[in-house]
Amino acid sequence: MIALQQGVSLDPQQYIPPLVNAVTTVVLFAVLFVALYLLGKSVLIRAVEASLRRRDFDETLVGLAVSTTEVVTAVAAVALAATVAGFGVVLAAFATLAGALALAVGFAAQDLIANFVAGVFIIQDEPFRVGDWIEWDGNSGVVREITLRVTKLDTFDNEQVTVPNSDLANAVVINNVANDLRRVSVDFGIGYSDDIERARKAIIDEGGRIDGVFEEPVPTAPVTGLGDSAVVLQGRIWIDPDESSYGAIRAQFIEAVKQRFDTDGIDMPYPTTELAGGVEVVNVGETRKVTGD
């Protein structure tokens, strides 16, 4: 109204060039983004996927690499399209903001990132696989699932344990079923007066009769220690941990040897303490009975 009163005319034609420029810029940006993204996706993603598959990388890592490449391709396409279309100033502002956010998220998610990186190495290096029985830091369990953040295991009490991957990557992990052969060792104590060769034969015979125990390497029972109350023979038998349960074989071995020792009259002494000397009692008088009033 004020413009009309002052005689200023509103010409719609003056807004057309800026509008056309804005539309042209947006269309140019959209066309460039789509073209660059499709080109990058068809070239980079296929190259990354083919390269990883040729090197027999795990499918989980291949999928992760493909997803990461898609994100990087999209970001690069946005940056190039915005620069060509003339959005450089806006792009610089967003880049600064994105950098600050990335730094903040990085500090807040250090443990998450550490577990993620550890998961990548566990999946690629395969120190253990699903179904393996492992031990670490005094714990043990059977691996049920390996993800990029945690590893899930079942204990022998059928409890589920979830372990961050960084803990396993930084610990000494014993894989009890990684090799085709596993030795089962059990210590048996016999009396000092018992015949060592007779006890050794009993251990070897009983160990060799258990289903799943290999004939080669042969079972053995060397003397491994002289205890306070017993001579210690270590029974050693070999099994395939993938075919036979270590715990079950060990239990059968112990029970069979115990029964054989009982049959053969071989003593399995338990720790005893012998006291020497005498006991002297002094100042013994008559016992006085105390009664109340």
Short mmCIF file of C-alpha atoms in Angstrom, two decimals:
data_model
loop_
_atom_site.label_atom_id
_atom_site.label_comp_id
_atom_site.label_asym_id
_atom_site.label_seq_id
_atom_site.Cartn_x
_atom_site.Cartn_y
_atom_site.Cartn_z
CA MET A 1 0.00 0.00 0.00
CA ILE A 2 2.83 2.40 0.87
CA ALA A 3 4.59 1.51 -2.37
CA LEU A 4 1.45 2.26 -4.35
CA GLN A 5 0.93 5.54 -2.52
CA GLN A 6 4.51 6.58 -3.33
CA GLY A 7 4.02 5.66 -6.96
CA VAL A 8 6.36 2.70 -6.96
CA SER A 9 5.22 0.02 -9.39
CA LEU A 10 5.60 -3.69 -8.62
CA ASP A 11 6.87 -5.39 -11.78
CA PRO A 12 6.62 -9.20 -11.64
CA GLN A 13 9.22 -9.43 -14.38
CA GLN A 14 11.99 -8.40 -12.00
CA TYR A 15 11.58 -11.62 -9.97
CA ILE A 16 11.72 -13.96 -12.93
CA PRO A 17 15.53 -13.95 -13.55
CA PRO A 18 16.44 -14.75 -9.91
CA LEU A 19 13.76 -17.45 -9.84
CA VAL A 20 15.05 -18.95 -13.06
CA ASN A 21 18.60 -18.91 -11.73
CA ALA A 22 17.54 -20.64 -8.53
CA VAL A 23 15.57 -23.31 -10.40
CA THR A 24 18.45 -23.82 -12.82
CA THR A 25 20.91 -24.22 -9.96
CA VAL A 26 18.71 -26.74 -8.16
CA VAL A 27 18.07 -28.73 -11.34
CA LEU A 28 21.79 -28.67 -12.18
CA PHE A 29 22.63 -29.88 -8.68
CA ALA A 30 20.06 -32.69 -8.85
CA VAL A 31 21.18 -33.86 -12.30
CA LEU A 32 24.86 -33.80 -11.34
CA PHE A 33 24.22 -35.61 -8.05
CA VAL A 34 22.23 -38.39 -9.70
CA ALA A 35 24.78 -38.79 -12.49
CA LEU A 36 27.79 -38.81 -10.16
CA TYR A 37 26.15 -41.13 -7.65
CA LEU A 38 25.06 -43.67 -10.26
CA LEU A 39 28.49 -43.55 -11.91
CA GLY A 40 30.30 -43.98 -8.60
CA LYS A 41 27.92 -46.73 -7.51
CA SER A 42 28.34 -48.68 -10.73
CA VAL A 43 32.14 -48.39 -10.70
CA LEU A 44 33.37 -48.07 -7.10
CA ILE A 45 30.95 -50.42 -5.36
CA ARG A 46 31.40 -53.17 -7.93
CA ALA A 47 35.18 -52.76 -7.77
CA VAL A 48 35.24 -52.91 -3.96
CA GLU A 49 32.92 -55.91 -3.80
CA ALA A 50 34.80 -57.84 -6.49
CA SER A 51 38.17 -57.07 -4.88
CA LEU A 52 37.09 -58.29 -1.44
CA ARG A 53 35.46 -61.43 -2.79
CA ARG A 54 38.61 -62.32 -4.74
CA ARG A 55 40.51 -62.19 -1.44
CA ASP A 56 37.91 -64.43 0.28
CA PHE A 57 36.85 -61.84 2.85
CA ASP A 58 33.96 -62.73 5.15
CA GLU A 59 30.50 -61.86 3.82
CA THR A 60 29.87 -59.64 6.83
CA LEU A 61 32.92 -57.52 5.99
CA VAL A 62 32.00 -57.46 2.30
CA GLY A 63 28.54 -56.13 3.15
CA LEU A 64 30.02 -53.56 5.53
CA ALA A 65 32.51 -52.38 2.90
CA VAL A 66 29.77 -52.09 0.26
CA SER A 67 27.54 -50.08 2.60
CA THR A 68 30.41 -47.79 3.56
CA THR A 69 31.30 -47.27 -0.10
CA GLU A 70 27.70 -46.33 -0.87
CA VAL A 71 27.74 -43.67 1.86
CA VAL A 72 31.11 -42.30 0.74
CA THR A 73 29.93 -42.22 -2.88
CA ALA A 74 26.77 -40.33 -1.91
CA VAL A 75 28.73 -37.77 0.14
CA ALA A 76 31.27 -37.27 -2.65
CA ALA A 77 28.47 -36.86 -5.20
CA VAL A 78 26.79 -34.23 -3.03
CA ALA A 79 30.06 -32.34 -2.59
CA LEU A 80 30.96 -32.31 -6.30
CA ALA A 81 27.43 -31.49 -7.44
CA ALA A 82 27.13 -28.65 -4.93
CA THR A 83 30.49 -27.21 -5.94
CA VAL A 84 29.66 -27.25 -9.67
CA ALA A 85 26.14 -25.88 -9.09
CA GLY A 86 27.46 -22.99 -7.02
CA PHE A 87 26.58 -24.16 -3.52
CA GLY A 88 30.17 -23.95 -2.37
CA VAL A 89 29.55 -21.57 0.54
CA VAL A 90 26.65 -23.61 1.85
CA LEU A 91 28.65 -26.80 1.42
CA ALA A 92 31.57 -25.36 3.38
CA ALA A 93 29.28 -24.45 6.26
CA PHE A 94 27.76 -27.91 6.34
CA ALA A 95 31.23 -29.49 6.15
CA THR A 96 32.36 -27.52 9.19
CA LEU A 97 29.27 -28.53 11.13
CA ALA A 98 29.65 -32.16 10.08
CA GLY A 99 33.29 -32.18 11.17
CA ALA A 100 32.40 -30.85 14.61
CA LEU A 101 29.63 -33.42 15.00
CA ALA A 102 31.92 -36.24 13.89
CA LEU A 103 34.54 -35.19 16.45
CA ALA A 104 31.97 -35.09 19.24
CA VAL A 105 30.50 -38.46 18.28
CA GLY A 106 34.00 -39.95 18.05
CA PHE A 107 34.85 -38.97 21.62
CA ALA A 108 31.48 -40.19 22.92
CA ALA A 109 31.66 -43.54 21.14
CA GLN A 110 35.27 -44.59 21.73
CA ASP A 111 34.32 -47.95 23.26
CA LEU A 112 31.80 -48.63 20.51
CA ILE A 113 34.37 -47.86 17.82
CA ALA A 114 36.98 -50.04 19.57
CA ASN A 115 34.54 -52.96 19.70
CA PHE A 116 33.61 -52.40 16.07
CA VAL A 117 37.25 -52.42 14.89
CA ALA A 118 37.98 -55.48 17.05
CA GLY A 119 34.96 -57.23 15.51
CA VAL A 120 36.34 -56.59 12.03
CA PHE A 121 39.66 -58.20 12.96
CA ILE A 122 37.97 -61.16 14.70
CA ILE A 123 35.77 -61.87 11.69
CA GLN A 124 38.67 -61.54 9.26
CA ASP A 125 41.46 -63.26 11.23
CA GLU A 126 39.15 -65.99 12.61
CA PRO A 127 40.91 -66.84 15.88
CA PHE A 128 37.67 -68.69 16.61
CA ARG A 129 34.46 -69.52 14.80
CA VAL A 130 30.85 -70.20 15.69
CA GLY A 131 30.72 -73.51 17.57
CA ASP A 132 34.26 -73.31 18.97
CA TRP A 133 34.99 -73.80 22.67
CA ILE A 134 37.23 -70.97 23.82
CA GLU A 135 38.76 -69.78 27.09
CA TRP A 136 39.86 -66.24 28.00
CA ASP A 137 40.72 -64.43 31.25
CA GLY A 138 39.49 -67.34 33.38
CA ASN A 139 36.19 -67.64 31.45
CA SER A 140 35.08 -70.24 28.93
CA GLY A 141 32.18 -70.92 26.62
CA VAL A 142 31.02 -72.11 23.21
CA VAL A 143 30.76 -69.38 20.56
CA ARG A 144 27.22 -68.98 19.30
CA GLU A 145 27.28 -65.67 17.38
CA ILE A 146 29.92 -63.18 16.26
CA THR A 147 28.77 -59.66 15.39
CA LEU A 148 30.71 -56.49 14.67
CA ARG A 149 30.21 -55.26 18.25
CA VAL A 150 29.94 -58.29 20.57
CA THR A 151 30.45 -62.04 20.65
CA LYS A 152 27.79 -64.23 22.26
CA LEU A 153 28.74 -67.48 23.97
CA ASP A 154 27.00 -70.28 25.89
CA THR A 155 28.61 -71.54 29.08
CA PHE A 156 28.52 -75.22 30.04
CA ASP A 157 25.76 -74.30 32.52
CA ASN A 158 23.74 -73.12 29.48
CA GLU A 159 24.10 -69.44 30.43
CA GLN A 160 24.48 -66.91 27.65
CA VAL A 161 27.48 -64.59 27.94
CA THR A 162 27.83 -61.44 25.82
CA VAL A 163 31.43 -60.24 25.54
CA PRO A 164 32.56 -56.96 23.90
CA ASN A 165 34.83 -57.76 20.97
CA SER A 166 37.59 -55.48 22.28
CA ASP A 167 37.89 -57.68 25.40
CA LEU A 168 38.45 -60.78 23.27
CA ALA A 169 40.78 -58.99 20.86
CA ASN A 170 43.03 -57.83 23.72
CA ALA A 171 42.97 -61.10 25.70
CA VAL A 172 44.86 -64.36 25.32
CA VAL A 173 42.20 -66.62 23.83
CA ILE A 174 42.59 -70.40 23.98
CA ASN A 175 40.70 -72.21 21.23
CA ASN A 176 40.27 -75.76 22.50
CA VAL A 177 38.94 -77.16 19.22
CA ALA A 178 41.04 -75.33 16.65
CA ASN A 179 43.27 -78.34 15.90
CA ASP A 180 42.40 -81.85 14.76
CA LEU A 181 44.08 -83.38 17.82
CA ARG A 182 43.51 -82.53 21.47
CA ARG A 183 45.26 -84.15 24.41
CA VAL A 184 43.27 -85.09 27.50
CA SER A 185 45.55 -85.09 30.54
CA VAL A 186 44.55 -86.36 33.99
CA ASP A 187 46.78 -86.71 37.07
CA PHE A 188 46.49 -89.95 39.06
CA GLY A 189 48.20 -90.36 42.43
CA ILE A 190 49.36 -93.75 43.69
CA GLY A 191 50.98 -94.78 46.96
CA TYR A 192 54.74 -94.76 47.29
CA SER A 193 54.65 -98.51 47.94
CA ASP A 194 52.62 -99.27 44.78
CA ASP A 195 54.14 -100.60 41.55
CA ILE A 196 54.54 -97.72 39.07
CA GLU A 197 54.63 -99.98 35.99
CA ARG A 198 51.48 -101.77 37.05
CA ALA A 199 49.67 -98.48 37.61
CA ARG A 200 50.95 -97.13 34.29
CA LYS A 201 49.66 -100.19 32.44
CA ALA A 202 46.25 -99.81 34.07
CA ILE A 203 46.00 -96.15 33.04
CA ILE A 204 47.08 -96.83 29.45
CA ASP A 205 44.76 -99.85 29.08
CA GLU A 206 41.70 -98.03 30.39
CA GLY A 207 42.43 -94.90 28.35
CA GLY A 208 42.79 -96.91 25.15
CA ARG A 209 39.40 -98.62 25.64
CA ILE A 210 37.41 -95.38 25.59
CA ASP A 211 35.49 -94.72 22.37
CA GLY A 212 36.91 -91.76 20.49
CA VAL A 213 40.48 -92.11 21.82
CA PHE A 214 43.11 -92.42 19.08
CA GLU A 215 45.54 -95.29 18.89
CA GLU A 216 48.09 -92.85 17.45
CA PRO A 217 49.47 -90.92 19.27
CA VAL A 218 49.49 -93.77 21.78
CA PRO A 219 48.20 -93.20 25.32
CA THR A 220 50.97 -92.62 27.85
CA ALA A 221 51.30 -92.24 31.62
CA PRO A 222 54.64 -90.72 32.65
CA VAL A 223 55.52 -89.86 36.24
CA THR A 224 55.16 -86.10 36.52
CA GLY A 225 55.58 -85.46 40.21
CA LEU A 226 56.34 -86.76 43.68
CA GLY A 227 53.72 -85.37 46.03
CA ASP A 228 53.59 -85.32 49.80
CA SER A 229 51.39 -88.39 49.86
CA ALA A 230 51.50 -89.86 46.36
CA VAL A 231 53.49 -90.55 43.22
CA VAL A 232 51.74 -88.65 40.40
CA LEU A 233 51.28 -90.28 36.99
CA GLN A 234 49.71 -88.16 34.27
CA GLY A 235 47.45 -90.14 31.97
CA ARG A 236 47.54 -88.73 28.43
CA ILE A 237 45.15 -89.69 25.66
CA TRP A 238 44.35 -88.00 22.33
CA ILE A 239 40.98 -87.22 20.77
CA ASP A 240 39.43 -85.26 17.89
CA PRO A 241 37.67 -82.35 19.66
CA ASP A 242 35.21 -82.00 16.78
CA GLU A 243 34.10 -85.61 17.09
CA SER A 244 34.36 -86.25 20.84
CA SER A 245 33.47 -84.14 23.86
CA TYR A 246 36.54 -83.26 25.91
CA GLY A 247 34.58 -83.15 29.16
CA ALA A 248 32.82 -86.46 28.56
CA ILE A 249 36.02 -88.27 27.57
CA ARG A 250 37.87 -86.90 30.60
CA ALA A 251 35.10 -88.03 32.96
CA GLN A 252 35.08 -91.53 31.46
CA PHE A 253 38.86 -91.70 31.75
CA ILE A 254 38.87 -90.80 35.44
CA GLU A 255 36.07 -93.21 36.32
CA ALA A 256 37.59 -96.11 34.37
CA VAL A 257 41.02 -95.71 35.96
CA LYS A 258 39.54 -95.40 39.45
CA GLN A 259 37.61 -98.65 39.00
CA ARG A 260 40.69 -100.38 37.60
CA PHE A 261 42.84 -99.23 40.52
CA ASP A 262 40.22 -100.58 42.95
CA THR A 263 40.19 -103.91 41.14
CA ASP A 264 44.00 -104.20 41.02
CA GLY A 265 44.41 -103.07 44.63
CA ILE A 266 46.35 -99.93 43.69
CA ASP A 267 46.09 -97.28 46.37
CA MET A 268 45.02 -93.71 45.54
CA PRO A 269 46.04 -91.96 48.76
CA TYR A 270 44.61 -88.68 49.90
CA PRO A 271 46.76 -86.06 51.67
CA THR A 272 47.59 -87.02 55.26
CA THR A 273 49.48 -85.32 58.06
CA GLU A 274 51.57 -87.28 60.55
CA LEU A 275 52.07 -85.80 64.00
CA ALA A 276 55.15 -86.82 66.01
CA GLY A 277 55.91 -86.29 69.70
CA GLY A 278 53.83 -86.59 72.85
CA VAL A 279 51.28 -84.76 74.94
CA GLU A 280 51.92 -84.00 78.61
CA VAL A 281 49.08 -82.94 80.89
CA VAL A 282 50.00 -80.98 84.05
CA ASN A 283 48.15 -79.34 87.00
CA VAL A 284 45.25 -81.74 86.90
CA GLY A 285 43.22 -81.61 90.08
CA GLU A 286 39.86 -82.77 91.22
CA THR A 287 36.94 -81.46 89.28
CA ARG A 288 34.91 -79.11 91.39
CA LYS A 289 31.24 -78.97 90.84
CA VAL A 290 29.82 -75.49 91.04
CA THR A 291 26.29 -75.25 92.29
CA GLY A 292 24.11 -72.26 92.77
CA ASP A 293 22.42 -71.19 95.90
#
